[in-house]
XYZ file of C-alpha atoms in Angstrom:
588
model
C -114.081 -169.371 -137.832
C -112.611 -170.936 -141.061
C -108.931 -170.893 -142.213
C -108.125 -168.442 -145.143
C -104.917 -168.639 -144.994
C -102.710 -171.413 -145.486
C -98.666 -172.112 -144.861
C -96.754 -172.800 -147.772
C -95.174 -175.275 -147.142
C -96.490 -179.047 -145.723
C -93.157 -180.240 -144.118
C -94.215 -182.494 -141.749
C -92.122 -185.751 -141.878
C -92.893 -186.334 -138.783
C -95.575 -184.462 -137.125
C -98.038 -186.567 -139.180
C -101.323 -184.731 -140.824
C -99.395 -183.332 -143.289
C -98.075 -185.762 -146.623
C -94.301 -184.689 -147.768
C -95.376 -184.320 -151.343
C -98.636 -182.802 -150.202
C -99.269 -179.552 -152.942
C -99.984 -176.212 -151.154
C -103.011 -174.976 -151.502
C -104.221 -171.479 -152.193
C -102.953 -168.438 -150.292
C -103.940 -165.001 -150.021
C -100.360 -163.201 -150.685
C -98.074 -163.337 -147.700
C -97.426 -158.921 -147.606
C -100.950 -158.513 -148.381
C -102.003 -160.437 -145.274
C -98.868 -158.891 -142.797
C -98.803 -155.565 -143.898
C -101.131 -154.081 -142.532
C -103.539 -154.739 -138.939
C -106.619 -156.089 -140.365
C -104.413 -158.676 -142.070
C -103.571 -160.027 -139.253
C -107.075 -159.850 -137.669
C -108.508 -162.168 -140.898
C -105.153 -164.130 -140.025
C -105.741 -164.612 -136.115
C -109.460 -166.046 -137.148
C -107.607 -169.011 -137.607
C -106.795 -169.932 -135.112
C -110.109 -169.802 -133.117
C -110.719 -173.625 -135.174
C -108.744 -175.081 -132.350
C -111.162 -174.921 -129.874
C -113.969 -176.617 -129.026
C -116.634 -175.894 -131.089
C -121.054 -175.566 -130.766
C -121.178 -178.813 -132.533
C -119.213 -180.439 -130.281
C -118.225 -178.235 -126.860
C -121.361 -180.581 -124.928
C -119.921 -183.474 -124.831
C -116.429 -183.351 -123.651
C -116.888 -184.707 -121.114
C -118.147 -188.042 -122.898
C -115.274 -190.223 -121.328
C -114.754 -189.435 -117.506
C -115.908 -191.534 -114.383
C -119.282 -190.227 -113.939
C -121.037 -191.146 -117.112
C -122.603 -193.850 -117.344
C -122.692 -194.866 -121.426
C -123.517 -197.039 -123.855
C -120.334 -198.040 -125.176
C -117.112 -196.194 -122.901
C -114.246 -195.866 -125.288
C -111.577 -197.860 -126.167
C -109.208 -196.598 -124.197
C -110.179 -197.633 -120.535
C -111.263 -201.094 -122.724
C -109.186 -203.896 -121.737
C -107.046 -205.000 -124.444
C -109.217 -201.999 -127.070
C -106.059 -199.399 -127.348
C -102.632 -199.704 -128.619
C -100.029 -197.607 -130.718
C -101.313 -198.845 -134.237
C -104.912 -196.715 -133.330
C -103.638 -194.059 -131.125
C -104.645 -190.540 -132.057
C -103.594 -187.332 -131.258
C -99.747 -186.256 -133.231
C -100.965 -184.101 -135.322
C -99.648 -180.840 -135.683
C -101.449 -178.654 -138.787
C -102.464 -175.514 -135.857
C -98.681 -175.263 -134.299
C -97.549 -175.055 -138.307
C -100.635 -172.442 -138.615
C -99.358 -170.855 -135.695
C -95.865 -170.836 -136.020
C -96.235 -169.027 -139.298
C -97.589 -165.968 -138.374
C -95.125 -165.784 -135.717
C -92.541 -165.866 -137.671
C -93.751 -163.669 -140.478
C -95.418 -160.761 -138.181
C -92.376 -158.829 -138.740
C -93.598 -156.063 -141.582
C -93.104 -152.760 -139.636
C -95.704 -151.378 -141.676
C -97.756 -151.982 -138.775
C -96.940 -150.856 -135.027
C -95.212 -153.051 -132.745
C -97.926 -152.698 -130.167
C -100.248 -154.063 -132.575
C -97.807 -156.629 -133.651
C -97.501 -157.901 -130.407
C -101.507 -158.288 -129.530
C -101.478 -160.641 -132.486
C -98.107 -162.416 -131.816
C -99.888 -163.161 -128.137
C -102.643 -164.113 -129.309
C -100.532 -166.619 -131.868
C -98.575 -167.521 -128.441
C -101.928 -167.535 -126.425
C -102.897 -171.243 -129.065
C -99.662 -172.428 -129.587
C -99.650 -173.103 -125.569
C -103.379 -174.038 -125.986
C -101.691 -176.109 -128.576
C -99.306 -177.223 -126.536
C -100.923 -178.048 -123.374
C -103.591 -180.389 -125.253
C -100.452 -181.879 -126.525
C -98.724 -182.249 -122.866
C -101.657 -183.234 -121.371
C -102.500 -185.931 -123.620
C -99.120 -187.451 -124.687
C -96.419 -186.300 -121.965
C -93.292 -186.438 -123.466
C -93.798 -184.025 -126.560
C -91.007 -182.761 -129.855
C -90.855 -178.690 -128.651
C -90.931 -176.317 -132.299
C -90.985 -172.805 -132.498
C -90.604 -172.484 -135.993
C -92.115 -173.582 -139.364
C -90.090 -176.798 -141.031
C -88.268 -177.266 -144.253
C -88.352 -180.637 -145.763
C -84.512 -180.847 -144.469
C -85.046 -179.740 -141.603
C -83.242 -181.860 -138.717
C -85.512 -181.220 -136.137
C -88.210 -183.551 -138.405
C -86.469 -186.704 -136.981
C -85.970 -184.575 -133.900
C -87.121 -187.091 -130.668
C -89.975 -185.956 -127.773
C -88.012 -183.186 -125.315
C -88.764 -183.323 -121.484
C -92.436 -181.590 -119.761
C -89.953 -179.535 -118.342
C -89.174 -177.668 -121.519
C -91.842 -177.611 -122.554
C -94.324 -176.567 -120.438
C -90.934 -173.544 -119.403
C -92.016 -173.091 -123.437
C -95.854 -172.582 -122.747
C -95.682 -170.556 -119.464
C -93.362 -168.242 -121.547
C -96.067 -167.877 -124.622
C -98.440 -167.448 -121.898
C -96.642 -164.536 -119.855
C -96.179 -163.649 -123.739
C -99.560 -163.812 -124.404
C -100.612 -161.982 -121.004
C -98.443 -158.920 -121.675
C -99.085 -157.906 -125.025
C -102.585 -158.867 -125.695
C -104.617 -155.457 -125.989
C -108.357 -156.547 -125.936
C -109.830 -156.192 -122.380
C -113.051 -156.782 -123.339
C -115.520 -158.684 -125.968
C -119.522 -157.838 -126.145
C -119.368 -161.387 -128.414
C -117.549 -162.812 -125.807
C -116.376 -164.921 -128.670
C -112.462 -163.407 -128.617
C -110.178 -163.955 -127.064
C -108.991 -161.439 -124.420
C -105.786 -160.511 -122.285
C -108.291 -161.588 -119.467
C -109.167 -165.200 -121.125
C -104.884 -165.373 -121.440
C -104.436 -164.943 -117.964
C -107.641 -167.741 -117.938
C -105.664 -169.892 -119.617
C -102.109 -169.536 -117.992
C -104.298 -169.811 -114.425
C -105.870 -173.291 -116.098
C -102.094 -174.912 -117.447
C -100.470 -173.907 -114.051
C -103.026 -175.093 -111.833
C -102.677 -179.203 -114.166
C -99.440 -178.562 -114.913
C -98.030 -178.124 -110.680
C -100.661 -180.533 -109.235
C -99.243 -183.468 -111.755
C -96.443 -182.684 -110.655
C -96.917 -183.257 -106.818
C -99.292 -185.892 -107.344
C -96.638 -187.987 -109.929
C -93.989 -188.984 -107.232
C -92.257 -190.933 -110.720
C -91.784 -187.848 -112.502
C -89.076 -186.249 -109.334
C -90.822 -182.650 -109.457
C -92.412 -182.212 -106.561
C -90.194 -179.619 -105.302
C -91.242 -177.603 -108.176
C -95.453 -178.234 -107.844
C -95.455 -174.934 -106.126
C -94.041 -173.236 -108.290
C -96.451 -173.673 -111.073
C -99.179 -173.594 -108.387
C -97.455 -169.944 -107.430
C -98.232 -168.933 -111.612
C -101.509 -170.589 -111.471
C -102.671 -168.845 -108.501
C -101.251 -165.194 -109.463
C -102.783 -165.476 -112.906
C -105.994 -166.240 -111.392
C -106.041 -163.012 -109.045
C -104.867 -161.108 -111.447
C -108.192 -161.874 -113.268
C -110.669 -161.400 -110.212
C -108.869 -158.247 -109.048
C -108.690 -156.547 -112.304
C -111.071 -158.537 -115.142
C -113.934 -157.398 -113.301
C -115.444 -160.744 -113.986
C -118.529 -161.748 -111.535
C -120.238 -164.661 -111.185
C -123.659 -164.384 -112.586
C -126.950 -164.644 -110.599
C -129.672 -162.363 -112.455
C -131.831 -165.818 -113.157
C -131.858 -166.599 -109.271
C -130.905 -168.895 -107.404
C -132.591 -171.516 -109.728
C -132.196 -170.579 -112.845
C -128.346 -168.667 -112.968
C -126.134 -171.176 -113.157
C -128.278 -173.342 -116.231
C -128.934 -170.357 -117.583
C -124.565 -169.683 -118.450
C -125.452 -172.679 -120.753
C -128.655 -172.249 -122.349
C -128.463 -168.353 -123.435
C -127.773 -167.732 -127.197
C -125.477 -165.191 -126.600
C -122.930 -165.628 -123.631
C -124.151 -164.162 -120.277
C -120.510 -162.539 -120.644
C -120.482 -161.172 -117.301
C -119.053 -164.145 -116.348
C -118.138 -166.345 -120.099
C -114.732 -165.523 -120.379
C -115.449 -166.922 -123.865
C -117.832 -168.877 -125.774
C -118.738 -170.580 -128.955
C -121.828 -169.252 -131.062
C -123.702 -170.855 -132.773
C -124.708 -168.730 -135.996
C -128.428 -170.202 -137.227
C -127.508 -167.529 -140.730
C -124.836 -169.430 -141.639
C -126.072 -172.624 -140.556
C -123.497 -173.184 -137.480
C -125.832 -175.175 -135.462
C -125.415 -177.701 -132.251
C -127.065 -180.689 -131.345
C -126.570 -180.699 -127.577
C -130.504 -181.588 -127.799
C -129.622 -184.483 -129.830
C -126.352 -185.367 -127.944
C -128.562 -185.793 -124.396
C -131.941 -186.771 -125.418
C -132.073 -189.306 -128.072
C -131.274 -193.603 -127.973
C -129.823 -193.400 -130.991
C -127.170 -190.232 -131.526
C -124.423 -189.862 -128.530
C -124.240 -192.505 -125.725
C -127.097 -191.865 -123.638
C -124.642 -190.500 -121.150
C -126.042 -190.818 -117.867
C -124.715 -189.013 -114.590
C -123.929 -192.314 -111.314
C -125.656 -192.276 -107.955
C -121.619 -191.674 -106.330
C -121.558 -188.462 -108.017
C -124.503 -186.979 -107.232
C -124.525 -187.834 -103.765
C -121.365 -185.337 -103.386
C -124.264 -181.903 -103.810
C -125.220 -180.515 -100.372
C -127.475 -180.180 -98.676
C -128.642 -176.656 -98.656
C -127.866 -175.882 -94.963
C -124.567 -176.499 -95.950
C -124.229 -180.843 -94.911
C -123.458 -183.585 -96.894
C -125.964 -185.676 -98.144
C -123.742 -188.345 -97.421
C -124.734 -187.680 -93.285
C -128.031 -189.059 -94.244
C -129.121 -192.458 -92.565
C -129.356 -195.418 -95.270
C -128.003 -192.487 -98.233
C -128.581 -194.943 -100.980
C -132.008 -196.336 -100.237
C -133.111 -193.285 -100.445
C -135.747 -192.345 -103.266
C -135.383 -190.076 -106.403
C -137.642 -187.629 -105.549
C -136.610 -187.762 -102.182
C -132.738 -187.566 -102.922
C -133.372 -184.303 -104.827
C -135.255 -182.475 -102.155
C -133.870 -179.258 -100.526
C -130.162 -180.151 -102.238
C -127.761 -177.668 -103.802
C -129.525 -175.373 -106.810
C -126.879 -176.783 -108.839
C -128.512 -180.351 -108.774
C -131.890 -179.951 -110.674
C -129.959 -177.667 -113.293
C -127.943 -180.008 -113.908
C -129.558 -183.479 -114.568
C -133.821 -183.390 -114.846
C -134.989 -183.854 -111.442
C -138.495 -182.938 -110.024
C -140.073 -179.707 -111.225
C -138.076 -180.410 -114.234
C -140.475 -178.927 -117.565
C -140.184 -179.661 -121.275
C -143.053 -177.943 -123.505
C -144.290 -177.296 -120.432
C -144.942 -180.168 -119.431
C -143.380 -182.019 -116.048
C -140.622 -184.287 -117.666
C -138.823 -187.093 -115.458
C -135.430 -188.974 -116.403
C -136.761 -190.766 -119.582
C -135.954 -194.778 -119.127
C -137.822 -194.919 -122.621
C -135.011 -194.522 -124.534
C -132.296 -192.926 -122.675
C -131.577 -192.745 -119.275
C -129.528 -196.022 -117.457
C -129.634 -194.516 -114.087
C -132.030 -191.911 -113.777
C -129.714 -189.115 -113.593
C -129.719 -187.258 -116.865
C -128.010 -184.457 -117.857
C -130.207 -181.443 -119.035
C -126.986 -178.520 -118.707
C -126.943 -177.829 -122.190
C -130.126 -179.181 -123.333
C -133.166 -176.342 -124.161
C -136.781 -177.643 -123.057
C -138.404 -177.720 -126.457
C -138.274 -180.716 -127.579
C -138.255 -179.031 -131.340
C -134.363 -179.439 -130.572
C -133.916 -182.086 -129.743
C -134.525 -183.947 -133.891
C -131.082 -182.875 -134.860
C -128.709 -179.882 -135.338
C -131.040 -177.605 -134.635
C -129.526 -175.777 -131.159
C -129.014 -172.239 -130.718
C -126.856 -171.768 -127.088
C -123.601 -171.260 -126.956
C -121.514 -173.101 -125.471
C -119.019 -171.522 -122.792
C -115.448 -172.769 -122.894
C -114.163 -170.034 -120.284
C -116.275 -168.880 -117.296
C -115.060 -167.158 -114.380
C -115.996 -169.643 -112.233
C -113.472 -172.124 -112.841
C -110.854 -168.403 -112.224
C -112.038 -168.816 -108.472
C -111.448 -172.970 -108.858
C -107.795 -172.370 -110.370
C -107.521 -169.804 -107.106
C -109.025 -172.010 -104.584
C -107.012 -175.029 -105.401
C -103.513 -173.470 -105.964
C -103.743 -172.125 -103.045
C -105.705 -175.212 -100.726
C -103.001 -177.287 -102.868
C -100.113 -175.307 -101.489
C -101.661 -174.751 -98.255
C -101.948 -171.265 -98.587
C -105.764 -170.484 -98.688
C -107.056 -168.109 -96.052
C -111.146 -167.778 -94.754
C -111.825 -164.790 -96.422
C -110.045 -166.544 -100.201
C -112.473 -169.568 -99.514
C -115.103 -167.126 -99.076
C -114.734 -165.567 -102.119
C -114.371 -168.562 -104.195
C -116.010 -171.381 -102.911
C -118.283 -169.836 -101.021
C -119.513 -167.634 -103.778
C -120.475 -170.413 -106.491
C -121.495 -171.970 -103.293
C -124.229 -169.132 -101.957
C -125.728 -169.292 -106.343
C -126.133 -172.702 -105.764
C -128.846 -171.381 -102.924
C -126.648 -172.926 -100.010
C -126.281 -171.177 -97.062
C -124.223 -173.313 -94.488
C -120.198 -172.744 -94.219
C -120.069 -170.011 -96.998
C -117.408 -167.916 -95.059
C -114.172 -169.537 -92.918
C -112.633 -172.959 -94.766
C -113.811 -176.759 -93.172
C -111.931 -178.421 -90.195
C -113.444 -181.256 -90.482
C -113.241 -184.266 -93.674
C -116.038 -185.515 -95.085
C -115.655 -189.732 -95.394
C -117.668 -190.227 -97.809
C -116.022 -188.381 -100.533
C -112.511 -188.749 -99.383
C -113.575 -192.635 -99.060
C -115.068 -192.853 -102.802
C -113.042 -190.590 -104.509
C -109.579 -189.677 -102.617
C -107.875 -191.595 -99.873
C -105.036 -190.589 -100.125
C -106.024 -186.996 -99.056
C -106.660 -185.236 -96.273
C -106.428 -182.159 -95.933
C -110.440 -180.853 -95.682
C -110.425 -178.300 -97.635
C -108.785 -180.028 -100.606
C -111.721 -182.374 -100.462
C -114.024 -179.262 -100.315
C -112.035 -177.990 -103.093
C -112.742 -180.788 -105.351
C -115.857 -181.780 -105.149
C -116.783 -177.967 -105.710
C -114.849 -177.906 -108.755
C -116.244 -181.845 -110.073
C -120.525 -180.135 -109.308
C -119.938 -176.512 -111.029
C -117.628 -177.934 -114.123
C -119.118 -181.197 -114.556
C -120.165 -181.545 -118.088
C -117.474 -178.531 -119.258
C -114.713 -180.965 -121.089
C -112.722 -180.574 -117.316
C -113.149 -184.116 -115.303
C -110.502 -185.848 -117.165
C -108.133 -183.847 -117.321
C -108.728 -183.636 -113.414
C -107.851 -187.111 -112.515
C -104.697 -187.723 -114.436
C -103.460 -184.758 -112.635
C -104.671 -186.120 -109.477
C -103.762 -189.690 -109.950
C -106.953 -191.234 -109.456
C -107.106 -192.610 -113.198
C -108.481 -195.821 -111.737
C -112.067 -193.988 -110.586
C -112.396 -194.597 -115.142
C -114.033 -198.031 -113.349
C -116.375 -197.325 -110.854
C -119.591 -199.252 -110.859
C -122.325 -197.414 -111.957
C -124.644 -197.054 -110.057
C -128.327 -195.368 -109.770
C -131.266 -194.364 -108.865
C -132.834 -196.645 -105.311
C -135.375 -199.300 -106.667
C -137.250 -199.949 -103.350
C -139.517 -203.598 -105.119
C -139.966 -204.383 -108.606
C -142.827 -204.737 -110.557
C -143.921 -201.322 -109.077
C -144.950 -198.448 -111.117
C -142.604 -195.513 -110.083
C -144.197 -191.770 -109.713
C -140.223 -190.304 -110.346
C -141.494 -186.623 -109.909
C -144.536 -187.061 -108.305
C -146.440 -185.183 -110.567
C -149.178 -187.840 -110.459
C -148.141 -190.091 -113.843
C -146.113 -193.177 -113.264
C -142.849 -192.944 -115.334
C -141.365 -196.705 -115.069
C -141.199 -199.556 -113.699
C -138.459 -202.452 -113.053
C -139.243 -206.016 -113.516
C -136.942 -209.573 -113.402
C -138.167 -211.920 -115.658
C -141.532 -211.831 -118.221
C -142.118 -207.789 -119.125
C -145.593 -206.282 -116.835
C -148.270 -205.704 -119.516
C -151.675 -203.474 -119.106
C -149.302 -200.351 -118.218
C -150.178 -196.993 -118.789
C -148.890 -195.388 -122.497
C -146.478 -193.139 -119.634
C -144.796 -195.684 -117.881
C -141.991 -197.416 -119.196
C -140.784 -201.572 -118.663
C -137.071 -201.710 -117.657
C -135.737 -205.697 -117.439
C -133.129 -205.284 -114.553
C -131.757 -208.752 -114.972
C -127.980 -207.732 -115.816
C -127.833 -210.385 -118.168
C -126.060 -209.942 -121.564
C -128.659 -208.354 -122.533
C -130.415 -205.744 -120.968
C -126.970 -204.984 -118.881
C -129.766 -203.521 -117.163
C -129.144 -204.747 -113.343
C -129.590 -203.983 -109.507
C -127.238 -204.437 -106.342
C -129.950 -206.474 -104.900
C -132.370 -208.740 -105.631
C -135.462 -207.353 -105.151
C -134.876 -204.000 -105.157
C -131.524 -202.345 -104.537
C -129.758 -199.429 -107.014
C -129.375 -199.880 -110.917
C -126.250 -201.246 -112.256
C -125.205 -200.287 -116.107
C -122.384 -202.063 -117.726
C -122.315 -205.067 -114.725
C -121.557 -207.831 -116.428
C -119.013 -205.784 -118.162
C -115.713 -207.178 -116.651
C -113.347 -205.396 -119.652
C -113.153 -201.445 -117.953
C -109.626 -201.285 -116.414
C -107.323 -199.123 -115.684
C -103.837 -200.743 -115.860
C -101.747 -200.436 -112.577
C -98.514 -199.751 -114.251
C -100.292 -196.597 -114.960
C -99.857 -196.639 -118.814
C -103.837 -194.831 -119.317
C -101.869 -191.786 -117.267
C -100.537 -190.570 -121.394
C -101.843 -192.349 -124.413
C -99.523 -194.046 -126.507
C -97.687 -192.194 -129.189
C -99.197 -193.201 -132.937
C -97.235 -196.638 -134.714
C -96.774 -194.266 -137.622
C -95.400 -191.696 -136.316
C -92.098 -193.857 -134.396
C -92.182 -195.358 -138.892
C -91.733 -191.554 -140.017
C -88.609 -190.969 -136.924
C -87.447 -193.531 -135.570
C -85.808 -191.024 -132.903
C -89.324 -191.111 -131.153
C -89.864 -193.197 -128.201
C -93.061 -195.198 -126.965
C -95.028 -193.886 -123.534
C -93.972 -196.398 -120.716
C -96.194 -199.592 -121.184
C -97.743 -198.688 -124.606
C -94.226 -200.648 -126.253
């Protein structure tokens, strides 16, 4: 839904995006909008433009630790990012929200109705500020529209404690006053979505304060974690949402992401395509094309996290890194085959192995958002809805918040992690918290964590929410940004110059070689050079066998030891306009 009303004054001197001399656009008469419920409803649709859409919601994890890509973001490229090129200091949406709140006062509209729409506005203001705090840390708190001579135009940044306390106030107001409790379209914010957002934001803030000890806020972490748990519990007890299992273990999970209409038993809010209006997505194009998108390929260390169906770690197997693709995909968490192409995956009714002919670098090609008809690969043609809030996330928020506080019970585990793993076809460890640390996940991802429950909750979150836009934010709050430099490895190649039938369908798919390109190959078999040089970037961990590697020859991927990348720099243009804005540490 697009903005249909533009606030009358565009005073955004220190806030960027707007110009001091910008001429206001024509707008609907204020009295017409704010004197009736229909006007409030219509205005409120403008807030939804802040959410990810069908045109970009499928690639929110484009920058994360587990994706090998064609070109990685300059933010993690040594010397490539600076205040001069920084973005995100845009405050237009906030002004739109504040203008609505200030003017939603007409007593011709019943107070409860006004409060409902003010609650919706404050939901989006909390969403707005959450994103700003995640990106920049301290930011100015502005809760009114500004005039051209307003002193707040030159105000310094407020502390995150001040800003987040206000965010919590907005969330509480939204949870109390939003009256909508169901939406069959799955595209409108309800009371339960407000509680879900509260659980998301409070979990972020609680864990950020816990693990970023340099802030000196560890004593307040549990307050936020308890707020997260309480909000999630409200959804669990009162909303009526559940984990969708209607398509069986082999399909229920992926059904959530490829259905044209949101699966509203679990999906709480989605961005929905509309063929009639020409609002379509590009998910297939992004995830299948060798020319559009980043050719995002998952890496071996992340794939290793998927459990066996009996609940034991795959990494307990001897020499697990040397297990070939077909075998490593057998008897695994059913979400693996619903997240990437595995043996048995079909396109256009035919077996479709990982595509090394123009797409995959590692052999782990995502399918979570792609439709299985190749018709959709050719452009912005996707009709599937993109989930933005799911009940599964609420369960994970509850489990993690309580695990971090040390209060998660066996019953809590069974009702959250156990339920999600049961849908994925896992049979073991569903009813009681783990008592043994999985050394692989600890040593590879979280060496500072010795609590087996926290480790397993993080495993579950990583798998369940993969590619949904949470991963980079999770690494920030867990203070594990250094994982962004993790080595990008892929499937195991037992021998060079041997045609490989990755999915055992009787047709060879790829041959890896060094030096001279093999000839006389069937059309189905793609030759891939693994010299590991500047030309190919593709290599192996060993000389003549090993796991695929990508970008091993490029040393510029960096996470600075001073921790500056836990925040983005304030754009230099904003500081030039307002000298009271101080730069984030390390970006001066």
